[in-house]
Tab-separated table of N, CA and C in Angstrom:
chain	number	residue	atom	x	y	z
A	1	MET	N	-24.440	23.021	8.584
A	1	MET	CA	-24.886	24.400	8.712
A	1	MET	C	-26.022	24.637	7.713
A	2	ARG	N	-27.102	25.175	8.220
A	2	ARG	CA	-28.220	25.561	7.350
A	2	ARG	C	-27.969	26.962	6.836
A	3	ILE	N	-28.314	27.169	5.573
A	3	ILE	CA	-28.153	28.482	4.952
A	3	ILE	C	-29.520	28.947	4.452
A	4	ALA	N	-29.875	30.154	4.825
A	4	ALA	CA	-31.088	30.788	4.317
A	4	ALA	C	-30.665	31.923	3.394
A	5	ILE	N	-31.368	32.058	2.295
A	5	ILE	CA	-31.051	33.128	1.345
A	5	ILE	C	-32.255	34.042	1.242
A	6	ARG	N	-31.984	35.332	1.318
A	6	ARG	CA	-33.057	36.327	1.236
A	6	ARG	C	-32.554	37.568	0.516
A	7	ARG	N	-33.512	38.384	0.082
A	7	ARG	CA	-33.161	39.679	-0.513
A	7	ARG	C	-32.662	40.610	0.569
A	8	GLY	N	-31.657	41.366	0.225
A	8	GLY	CA	-31.128	42.357	1.151
A	8	GLY	C	-31.796	43.700	0.935
A	9	GLY	N	-31.729	44.535	1.952
A	9	GLY	CA	-32.304	45.873	1.888
A	9	GLY	C	-31.362	46.903	2.470
A	10	ASP	N	-31.892	48.090	2.687
A	10	ASP	CA	-31.082	49.199	3.195
A	10	ASP	C	-30.309	48.834	4.461
A	11	GLY	N	-30.965	48.146	5.363
A	11	GLY	CA	-30.343	47.808	6.632
A	11	GLY	C	-29.229	46.774	6.535
A	12	ASP	N	-29.066	46.173	5.365
A	12	ASP	CA	-28.054	45.135	5.176
A	12	ASP	C	-26.808	45.638	4.462
A	13	ALA	N	-26.831	46.875	4.007
A	13	ALA	CA	-25.749	47.383	3.160
A	13	ALA	C	-24.391	47.337	3.852
A	14	ARG	N	-24.321	47.772	5.091
A	14	ARG	CA	-23.018	47.813	5.766
A	14	ARG	C	-22.449	46.412	5.988
A	15	ALA	N	-23.274	45.489	6.454
A	15	ALA	CA	-22.800	44.125	6.679
A	15	ALA	C	-22.360	43.482	5.366
A	16	ALA	N	-23.105	43.735	4.289
A	16	ALA	CA	-22.724	43.191	2.980
A	16	ALA	C	-21.396	43.782	2.521
A	17	ALA	N	-21.222	45.075	2.715
A	17	ALA	CA	-19.965	45.726	2.338
A	17	ALA	C	-18.807	45.178	3.167
A	18	ASP	N	-19.037	44.961	4.454
A	18	ASP	CA	-17.975	44.439	5.310
A	18	ASP	C	-17.586	43.020	4.900
A	19	LEU	N	-18.566	42.199	4.501
A	19	LEU	CA	-18.232	40.861	4.028
A	19	LEU	C	-17.435	40.955	2.724
A	20	TRP	N	-17.845	41.847	1.832
A	20	TRP	CA	-17.114	42.069	0.573
A	20	TRP	C	-15.667	42.454	0.870
A	21	LEU	N	-15.483	43.402	1.771
A	21	LEU	CA	-14.138	43.855	2.120
A	21	LEU	C	-13.299	42.716	2.710
A	22	ALA	N	-13.862	41.966	3.622
A	22	ALA	CA	-13.132	40.859	4.239
A	22	ALA	C	-12.761	39.803	3.214
A	23	SER	N	-13.689	39.510	2.322
A	23	SER	CA	-13.435	38.502	1.295
A	23	SER	C	-12.357	38.954	0.324
A	24	ARG	N	-12.451	40.203	-0.103
A	24	ARG	CA	-11.431	40.724	-1.031
A	24	ARG	C	-10.061	40.730	-0.385
A	25	LYS	N	-9.984	41.155	0.858
A	25	LYS	CA	-8.682	41.228	1.537
A	25	LYS	C	-8.104	39.834	1.792
A	26	ALA	N	-8.971	38.864	2.058
A	26	ALA	CA	-8.501	37.493	2.287
A	26	ALA	C	-8.006	36.842	0.999
A	27	ALA	N	-8.425	37.373	-0.146
A	27	ALA	CA	-8.083	36.775	-1.446
A	27	ALA	C	-6.940	37.500	-2.146
A	28	LEU	N	-6.179	38.302	-1.426
A	28	LEU	CA	-5.123	39.099	-2.070
A	28	LEU	C	-4.071	38.266	-2.787
A	29	ALA	N	-3.933	37.017	-2.438
A	29	ALA	CA	-2.987	36.165	-3.164
A	29	ALA	C	-3.496	35.838	-4.566
A	30	ALA	N	-4.821	35.951	-4.783
A	30	ALA	CA	-5.406	35.571	-6.069
A	30	ALA	C	-5.954	36.746	-6.871
A	31	ILE	N	-6.280	37.844	-6.205
A	31	ILE	CA	-6.877	38.978	-6.910
A	31	ILE	C	-6.252	40.280	-6.429
A	32	PRO	N	-6.356	41.323	-7.245
A	32	PRO	CA	-5.800	42.621	-6.826
A	32	PRO	C	-6.517	43.183	-5.604
A	33	ALA	N	-5.830	44.026	-4.888
A	33	ALA	CA	-6.422	44.708	-3.738
A	33	ALA	C	-7.518	45.659	-4.211
A	34	PRO	N	-8.514	45.889	-3.368
A	34	PRO	CA	-9.527	46.899	-3.708
A	34	PRO	C	-8.864	48.261	-3.915
A	35	VAL	N	-9.407	49.022	-4.844
A	35	VAL	CA	-8.817	50.330	-5.142
A	35	VAL	C	-9.504	51.457	-4.389
A	36	HIS	N	-10.603	51.164	-3.689
A	36	HIS	CA	-11.332	52.188	-2.948
A	36	HIS	C	-11.157	51.983	-1.450
A	37	GLU	N	-11.224	53.065	-0.717
A	37	GLU	CA	-11.166	53.007	0.745
A	37	GLU	C	-12.400	52.262	1.269
A	38	ASP	N	-12.255	51.661	2.448
A	38	ASP	CA	-13.348	50.878	3.029
A	38	ASP	C	-14.639	51.681	3.140
A	39	ASP	N	-14.567	52.916	3.608
A	39	ASP	CA	-15.781	53.722	3.766
A	39	ASP	C	-16.425	54.040	2.420
A	40	ASP	N	-15.625	54.181	1.372
A	40	ASP	CA	-16.184	54.396	0.034
A	40	ASP	C	-16.940	53.154	-0.434
A	41	VAL	N	-16.398	51.973	-0.132
A	41	VAL	CA	-17.078	50.725	-0.487
A	41	VAL	C	-18.405	50.631	0.260
A	42	ARG	N	-18.385	50.957	1.538
A	42	ARG	CA	-19.633	50.928	2.313
A	42	ARG	C	-20.652	51.913	1.753
A	43	GLY	N	-20.208	53.076	1.363
A	43	GLY	CA	-21.104	54.057	0.753
A	43	GLY	C	-21.682	53.564	-0.560
A	44	TRP	N	-20.849	52.900	-1.361
A	44	TRP	CA	-21.295	52.358	-2.651
A	44	TRP	C	-22.357	51.286	-2.436
A	45	PHE	N	-22.167	50.427	-1.433
A	45	PHE	CA	-23.189	49.418	-1.130
A	45	PHE	C	-24.479	50.099	-0.689
A	46	GLY	N	-24.366	51.115	0.158
A	46	GLY	CA	-25.549	51.796	0.685
A	46	GLY	C	-26.322	52.570	-0.360
A	47	SER	N	-25.636	53.096	-1.342
A	47	SER	CA	-26.332	53.890	-2.359
A	47	SER	C	-26.596	53.084	-3.630
A	48	HIS	N	-25.558	52.629	-4.266
A	48	HIS	CA	-25.707	51.963	-5.562
A	48	HIS	C	-26.250	50.538	-5.448
A	49	VAL	N	-25.597	49.702	-4.669
A	49	VAL	CA	-25.968	48.283	-4.629
A	49	VAL	C	-27.407	48.105	-4.145
A	50	VAL	N	-27.731	48.691	-3.021
A	50	VAL	CA	-29.085	48.530	-2.475
A	50	VAL	C	-30.112	49.286	-3.310
A	51	GLY	N	-29.735	50.443	-3.823
A	51	GLY	CA	-30.693	51.272	-4.545
A	51	GLY	C	-30.903	50.902	-5.995
A	52	GLU	N	-29.876	50.346	-6.649
A	52	GLU	CA	-29.971	50.135	-8.100
A	52	GLU	C	-29.782	48.693	-8.544
A	53	CYS	N	-29.406	47.811	-7.642
A	53	CYS	CA	-29.154	46.406	-7.984
A	53	CYS	C	-30.003	45.517	-7.088
A	54	GLU	N	-29.848	44.224	-7.259
A	54	GLU	CA	-30.470	43.261	-6.354
A	54	GLU	C	-29.389	42.701	-5.454
A	55	LEU	N	-29.552	42.873	-4.165
A	55	LEU	CA	-28.642	42.317	-3.174
A	55	LEU	C	-29.308	41.088	-2.566
A	56	TRP	N	-28.612	39.966	-2.631
A	56	TRP	CA	-29.073	38.725	-2.025
A	56	TRP	C	-28.081	38.331	-0.943
A	57	LEU	N	-28.603	37.838	0.171
A	57	LEU	CA	-27.773	37.493	1.316
A	57	LEU	C	-27.941	36.022	1.680
A	58	ALA	N	-26.821	35.389	2.022
A	58	ALA	CA	-26.846	34.041	2.577
A	58	ALA	C	-26.519	34.181	4.058
A	59	GLU	N	-27.385	33.608	4.900
A	59	GLU	CA	-27.199	33.693	6.348
A	59	GLU	C	-27.219	32.294	6.946
A	60	ASP	N	-26.428	32.118	8.008
A	60	ASP	CA	-26.403	30.826	8.700
A	60	ASP	C	-27.532	30.748	9.719
A	61	ASP	N	-27.532	29.666	10.506
A	61	ASP	CA	-28.592	29.424	11.498
A	61	ASP	C	-28.753	30.564	12.487
A	62	ALA	N	-27.659	31.260	12.771
A	62	ALA	CA	-27.688	32.360	13.732
A	62	ALA	C	-27.943	33.707	13.054
A	63	ALA	N	-28.383	33.678	11.805
A	63	ALA	CA	-28.650	34.883	11.004
A	63	ALA	C	-27.377	35.705	10.779
A	64	ARG	N	-26.232	35.038	10.801
A	64	ARG	CA	-24.955	35.694	10.521
A	64	ARG	C	-24.725	35.677	9.016
A	65	LEU	N	-24.351	36.810	8.467
A	65	LEU	CA	-24.113	36.920	7.030
A	65	LEU	C	-22.902	36.083	6.641
A	66	VAL	N	-23.083	35.184	5.658
A	66	VAL	CA	-21.992	34.302	5.221
A	66	VAL	C	-21.715	34.398	3.728
A	67	GLY	N	-22.554	35.127	2.997
A	67	GLY	CA	-22.322	35.281	1.562
A	67	GLY	C	-23.216	36.355	0.983
A	68	ILE	N	-22.741	36.952	-0.125
A	68	ILE	CA	-23.539	37.972	-0.820
A	68	ILE	C	-23.515	37.719	-2.319
A	69	LEU	N	-24.601	38.098	-2.942
A	69	LEU	CA	-24.751	38.080	-4.392
A	69	LEU	C	-25.338	39.416	-4.791
A	70	VAL	N	-24.753	40.065	-5.787
A	70	VAL	CA	-25.298	41.299	-6.319
A	70	VAL	C	-25.577	41.080	-7.802
A	71	LEU	N	-26.839	41.242	-8.178
A	71	LEU	CA	-27.230	41.145	-9.578
A	71	LEU	C	-27.544	42.536	-10.104
A	72	ASP	N	-27.018	42.830	-11.280
A	72	ASP	CA	-27.268	44.103	-11.964
A	72	ASP	C	-27.669	43.751	-13.385
A	73	ASP	N	-28.979	43.741	-13.634
A	73	ASP	CA	-29.531	43.212	-14.880
A	73	ASP	C	-29.042	41.781	-15.054
A	74	GLU	N	-28.422	41.451	-16.186
A	74	GLU	CA	-27.976	40.067	-16.402
A	74	GLU	C	-26.580	39.806	-15.836
A	75	TRP	N	-26.041	40.769	-15.136
A	75	TRP	CA	-24.677	40.653	-14.612
A	75	TRP	C	-24.652	40.143	-13.170
A	76	VAL	N	-23.810	39.146	-12.920
A	76	VAL	CA	-23.432	38.797	-11.558
A	76	VAL	C	-22.332	39.796	-11.225
A	77	ASP	N	-22.717	40.860	-10.558
A	77	ASP	CA	-21.789	41.954	-10.295
A	77	ASP	C	-20.839	41.615	-9.151
A	78	GLN	N	-21.345	40.915	-8.151
A	78	GLN	CA	-20.536	40.531	-6.995
A	78	GLN	C	-21.040	39.181	-6.496
A	79	LEU	N	-20.125	38.302	-6.141
A	79	LEU	CA	-20.459	37.045	-5.473
A	79	LEU	C	-19.290	36.726	-4.542
A	80	TYR	N	-19.539	36.870	-3.245
A	80	TYR	CA	-18.492	36.650	-2.247
A	80	TYR	C	-19.049	35.859	-1.082
A	81	VAL	N	-18.182	35.003	-0.543
A	81	VAL	CA	-18.526	34.163	0.606
A	81	VAL	C	-17.527	34.474	1.717
A	82	ASP	N	-17.989	34.401	2.948
A	82	ASP	CA	-17.105	34.565	4.098
A	82	ASP	C	-15.862	33.707	3.858
A	83	PRO	N	-14.673	34.304	3.922
A	83	PRO	CA	-13.463	33.552	3.591
A	83	PRO	C	-13.216	32.324	4.464
A	84	GLU	N	-13.801	32.272	5.646
A	84	GLU	CA	-13.645	31.100	6.506
A	84	GLU	C	-14.610	29.980	6.133
A	85	LEU	N	-15.535	30.247	5.203
A	85	LEU	CA	-16.580	29.268	4.888
A	85	LEU	C	-16.614	28.874	3.414
A	86	THR	N	-15.562	29.172	2.671
A	86	THR	CA	-15.559	28.783	1.264
A	86	THR	C	-15.508	27.262	1.153
A	87	GLY	N	-16.004	26.756	0.041
A	87	GLY	CA	-15.993	25.321	-0.207
A	87	GLY	C	-17.108	24.558	0.476
A	88	ARG	N	-18.097	25.268	0.999
A	88	ARG	CA	-19.208	24.603	1.705
A	88	ARG	C	-20.532	24.717	0.969
A	89	GLY	N	-20.487	25.156	-0.289
A	89	GLY	CA	-21.705	25.212	-1.093
A	89	GLY	C	-22.468	26.519	-1.028
A	90	ILE	N	-21.978	27.487	-0.270
A	90	ILE	CA	-22.689	28.763	-0.129
A	90	ILE	C	-22.689	29.521	-1.461
A	91	GLY	N	-21.542	29.598	-2.100
A	91	GLY	CA	-21.462	30.264	-3.400
A	91	GLY	C	-22.339	29.582	-4.433
A	92	SER	N	-22.381	28.271	-4.406
A	92	SER	CA	-23.237	27.524	-5.339
A	92	SER	C	-24.705	27.836	-5.102
A	93	ARG	N	-25.092	27.948	-3.841
A	93	ARG	CA	-26.487	28.289	-3.528
A	93	ARG	C	-26.827	29.687	-4.031
A	94	LEU	N	-25.907	30.630	-3.829
A	94	LEU	CA	-26.153	31.989	-4.312
A	94	LEU	C	-26.204	32.027	-5.843
A	95	LEU	N	-25.331	31.277	-6.488
A	95	LEU	CA	-25.339	31.243	-7.949
A	95	LEU	C	-26.632	30.603	-8.461
A	96	ALA	N	-27.171	29.631	-7.749
A	96	ALA	CA	-28.457	29.041	-8.121
A	96	ALA	C	-29.567	30.092	-8.069
A	97	VAL	N	-29.506	30.990	-7.100
A	97	VAL	CA	-30.474	32.090	-7.033
A	97	VAL	C	-30.329	32.978	-8.267
A	98	ALA	N	-29.093	33.287	-8.632
A	98	ALA	CA	-28.862	34.124	-9.817
A	98	ALA	C	-29.456	33.464	-11.061
A	99	LYS	N	-29.249	32.171	-11.212
A	99	LYS	CA	-29.782	31.445	-12.378
A	99	LYS	C	-31.306	31.428	-12.360
A	100	ARG	N	-31.883	31.271	-11.172
A	100	ARG	CA	-33.347	31.292	-11.045
A	100	ARG	C	-33.915	32.661	-11.408
A	101	GLU	N	-33.246	33.710	-10.930
A	101	GLU	CA	-33.726	35.068	-11.155
A	101	GLU	C	-33.465	35.566	-12.574
A	102	ARG	N	-32.495	34.989	-13.249
A	102	ARG	CA	-32.131	35.389	-14.620
A	102	ARG	C	-32.089	34.153	-15.520
A	103	PRO	N	-33.255	33.547	-15.786
A	103	PRO	CA	-33.276	32.287	-16.538
A	103	PRO	C	-32.805	32.424	-17.991
A	104	ARG	N	-32.743	33.632	-18.497
A	104	ARG	CA	-32.271	33.818	-19.884
A	104	ARG	C	-30.756	33.879	-19.992
A	105	GLY	N	-30.068	33.903	-18.857
A	105	GLY	CA	-28.618	33.878	-18.884
A	105	GLY	C	-27.982	34.943	-18.015
A	106	LEU	N	-26.695	34.767	-17.798
A	106	LEU	CA	-25.927	35.633	-16.918
A	106	LEU	C	-24.562	35.919	-17.533
A	107	ARG	N	-23.984	37.017	-17.093
A	107	ARG	CA	-22.624	37.376	-17.477
A	107	ARG	C	-21.882	37.816	-16.223
A	108	LEU	N	-20.567	37.685	-16.250
A	108	LEU	CA	-19.752	38.159	-15.138
A	108	LEU	C	-18.308	38.274	-15.588
A	109	TRP	N	-17.570	39.070	-14.844
A	109	TRP	CA	-16.128	39.198	-15.023
A	109	TRP	C	-15.438	38.561	-13.834
A	110	THR	N	-14.318	37.946	-14.071
A	110	THR	CA	-13.450	37.493	-12.992
A	110	THR	C	-12.009	37.804	-13.389
A	111	PHE	N	-11.183	38.021	-12.408
A	111	PHE	CA	-9.778	38.309	-12.703
A	111	PHE	C	-9.102	37.061	-13.264
A	112	ALA	N	-8.234	37.262	-14.240
A	112	ALA	CA	-7.503	36.140	-14.839
A	112	ALA	C	-6.654	35.419	-13.804
A	113	SER	N	-6.230	36.125	-12.780
A	113	SER	CA	-5.406	35.513	-11.724
A	113	SER	C	-6.214	34.647	-10.766
A	114	ASN	N	-7.529	34.753	-10.804
A	114	ASN	CA	-8.393	34.047	-9.860
A	114	ASN	C	-8.820	32.691	-10.430
A	115	THR	N	-7.888	31.765	-10.445
A	115	THR	CA	-8.170	30.460	-11.045
A	115	THR	C	-9.238	29.683	-10.275
A	116	GLY	N	-9.322	29.900	-8.979
A	116	GLY	CA	-10.372	29.242	-8.198
A	116	GLY	C	-11.764	29.665	-8.650
A	117	ALA	N	-11.945	30.962	-8.889
A	117	ALA	CA	-13.239	31.454	-9.378
A	117	ALA	C	-13.521	30.915	-10.773
A	118	GLN	N	-12.503	30.846	-11.605
A	118	GLN	CA	-12.698	30.314	-12.950
A	118	GLN	C	-13.202	28.876	-12.894
A	119	ARG	N	-12.569	28.044	-12.068
A	119	ARG	CA	-13.015	26.656	-11.933
A	119	ARG	C	-14.451	26.597	-11.402
A	120	PHE	N	-14.762	27.439	-10.429
A	120	PHE	CA	-16.108	27.475	-9.842
A	120	PHE	C	-17.148	27.789	-10.912
A	121	TYR	N	-16.943	28.865	-11.661
A	121	TYR	CA	-17.936	29.257	-12.657
A	121	TYR	C	-18.031	28.250	-13.793
A	122	GLU	N	-16.921	27.716	-14.220
A	122	GLU	CA	-16.952	26.712	-15.288
A	122	GLU	C	-17.690	25.455	-14.824
A	123	ARG	N	-17.514	25.077	-13.576
A	123	ARG	CA	-18.231	23.940	-13.009
A	123	ARG	C	-19.741	24.178	-13.024
A	124	HIS	N	-20.141	25.434	-12.986
A	124	HIS	CA	-21.563	25.796	-12.966
A	124	HIS	C	-22.082	26.217	-14.343
A	125	GLY	N	-21.374	25.836	-15.389
A	125	GLY	CA	-21.877	26.025	-16.747
A	125	GLY	C	-21.513	27.324	-17.421
A	126	PHE	N	-20.690	28.148	-16.817
A	126	PHE	CA	-20.249	29.392	-17.452
A	126	PHE	C	-19.103	29.085	-18.418
A	127	VAL	N	-19.048	29.867	-19.476
A	127	VAL	CA	-18.031	29.701	-20.509
A	127	VAL	C	-17.285	31.019	-20.672
A	128	ALA	N	-15.964	30.938	-20.725
A	128	ALA	CA	-15.146	32.137	-20.967
A	128	ALA	C	-15.323	32.557	-22.423
A	129	VAL	N	-15.690	33.829	-22.632
A	129	VAL	CA	-15.934	34.304	-23.997
A	129	VAL	C	-15.003	35.431	-24.417
A	130	ARG	N	-14.294	36.018	-23.455
A	130	ARG	CA	-13.396	37.125	-23.794
A	130	ARG	C	-12.368	37.308	-22.682
A	131	ARG	N	-11.163	37.638	-23.090
A	131	ARG	CA	-10.090	37.947	-22.138
A	131	ARG	C	-9.582	39.349	-22.452
A	132	THR	N	-9.247	40.098	-21.399
A	132	THR	CA	-8.721	41.449	-21.614
A	132	THR	C	-7.425	41.632	-20.836
A	133	ASP	N	-6.745	42.707	-21.152
A	133	ASP	CA	-5.505	43.036	-20.447
A	133	ASP	C	-5.769	43.852	-19.190
A	134	GLY	N	-7.044	44.136	-18.895
A	134	GLY	CA	-7.412	44.844	-17.680
A	134	GLY	C	-7.481	46.351	-17.797
A	135	ARG	N	-7.236	46.877	-18.982
A	135	ARG	CA	-7.228	48.339	-19.107
A	135	ARG	C	-8.597	48.971	-18.842
A	136	ASP	N	-9.669	48.166	-18.881
A	136	ASP	CA	-11.007	48.728	-18.679
A	136	ASP	C	-11.568	48.502	-17.273
A	137	ASN	N	-10.807	47.866	-16.376
A	137	ASN	CA	-11.310	47.731	-15.007
A	137	ASN	C	-10.491	48.616	-14.077
A	138	GLU	N	-11.076	48.926	-12.943
A	138	GLU	CA	-10.432	49.862	-12.003
A	138	GLU	C	-9.084	49.372	-11.499
A	139	GLU	N	-8.949	48.072	-11.375
A	139	GLU	CA	-7.713	47.525	-10.835
A	139	GLU	C	-6.602	47.452	-11.874
A	140	GLY	N	-6.967	47.564	-13.160
A	140	GLY	CA	-5.981	47.460	-14.221
A	140	GLY	C	-5.397	46.059	-14.349
A	141	ALA	N	-6.164	45.053	-13.936
A	141	ALA	CA	-5.695	43.666	-13.941
A	141	ALA	C	-6.399	42.865	-15.041
A	142	PRO	N	-5.688	41.988	-15.716
A	142	PRO	CA	-6.319	41.151	-16.748
A	142	PRO	C	-7.541	40.427	-16.190
A	143	ASP	N	-8.575	40.346	-17.020
A	143	ASP	CA	-9.798	39.698	-16.576
A	143	ASP	C	-10.420	38.880	-17.686
A	144	ILE	N	-11.444	38.121	-17.306
A	144	ILE	CA	-12.116	37.201	-18.223
A	144	ILE	C	-13.617	37.419	-18.112
A	145	LEU	N	-14.276	37.546	-19.261
A	145	LEU	CA	-15.732	37.639	-19.311
A	145	LEU	C	-16.293	36.230	-19.458
A	146	TYR	N	-17.193	35.882	-18.553
A	146	TYR	CA	-17.880	34.597	-18.593
A	146	TYR	C	-19.357	34.813	-18.896
A	147	GLU	N	-19.942	33.842	-19.603
A	147	GLU	CA	-21.379	33.872	-19.888
A	147	GLU	C	-21.987	32.518	-19.564
A	148	TYR	N	-23.223	32.593	-19.102
A	148	TYR	CA	-24.029	31.408	-18.867
A	148	TYR	C	-25.269	31.561	-19.742
A	149	ALA	N	-25.530	30.584	-20.602
A	149	ALA	CA	-26.591	30.709	-21.607
A	149	ALA	C	-27.985	30.714	-21.015
A	150	GLY	N	-28.166	30.174	-19.858
A	150	GLY	CA	-29.491	30.168	-19.227
A	150	GLY	C	-30.228	28.881	-19.497
A	151	ASP	N	-31.350	28.748	-18.793
A	151	ASP	CA	-32.139	27.538	-18.872
A	151	ASP	C	-33.500	27.764	-19.514
A	152	GLU	N	-33.887	29.016	-19.700
A	152	GLU	CA	-35.223	29.321	-20.204
A	152	GLU	C	-35.352	28.959	-21.667
A	153	VAL	N	-36.379	28.224	-21.987
A	153	VAL	CA	-36.658	27.875	-23.385
A	153	VAL	C	-37.574	28.949	-23.932
A	154	ILE	N	-37.163	29.549	-25.031
A	154	ILE	CA	-37.953	30.641	-25.621
A	154	ILE	C	-38.768	30.133	-26.777
């Protein structure tokens, strides 16, 4: 399968939100359920994600959305792949875009229960720098702050 990655825009917000929702719901064994209603998530993608962040999309040969990346300054705010297509390098390709776009480094949070995500990020050079009990996230679930030092020589 060929994957093309491009910047997302206003017209991509709903499809990106739907992929986020499907991915989160498919991962309920590893992460907490979303705390917002589906339509609220779609609204957040349409207003905040598209308007204030960078939305990147991974699409297959048929231009079907298979992964999303949301960058907010140095933060990997969201990285999700179609749950039927995990393990095929799509997340790695999106993370490579994040590293290219933020050569000075990246930060992200992942749930402590999401050991698969932890292995993925550690494999890509991220280091766990802080653990919390979850009192500061909406889900109230323990989480881990990861950092990637970047490749840019200053």
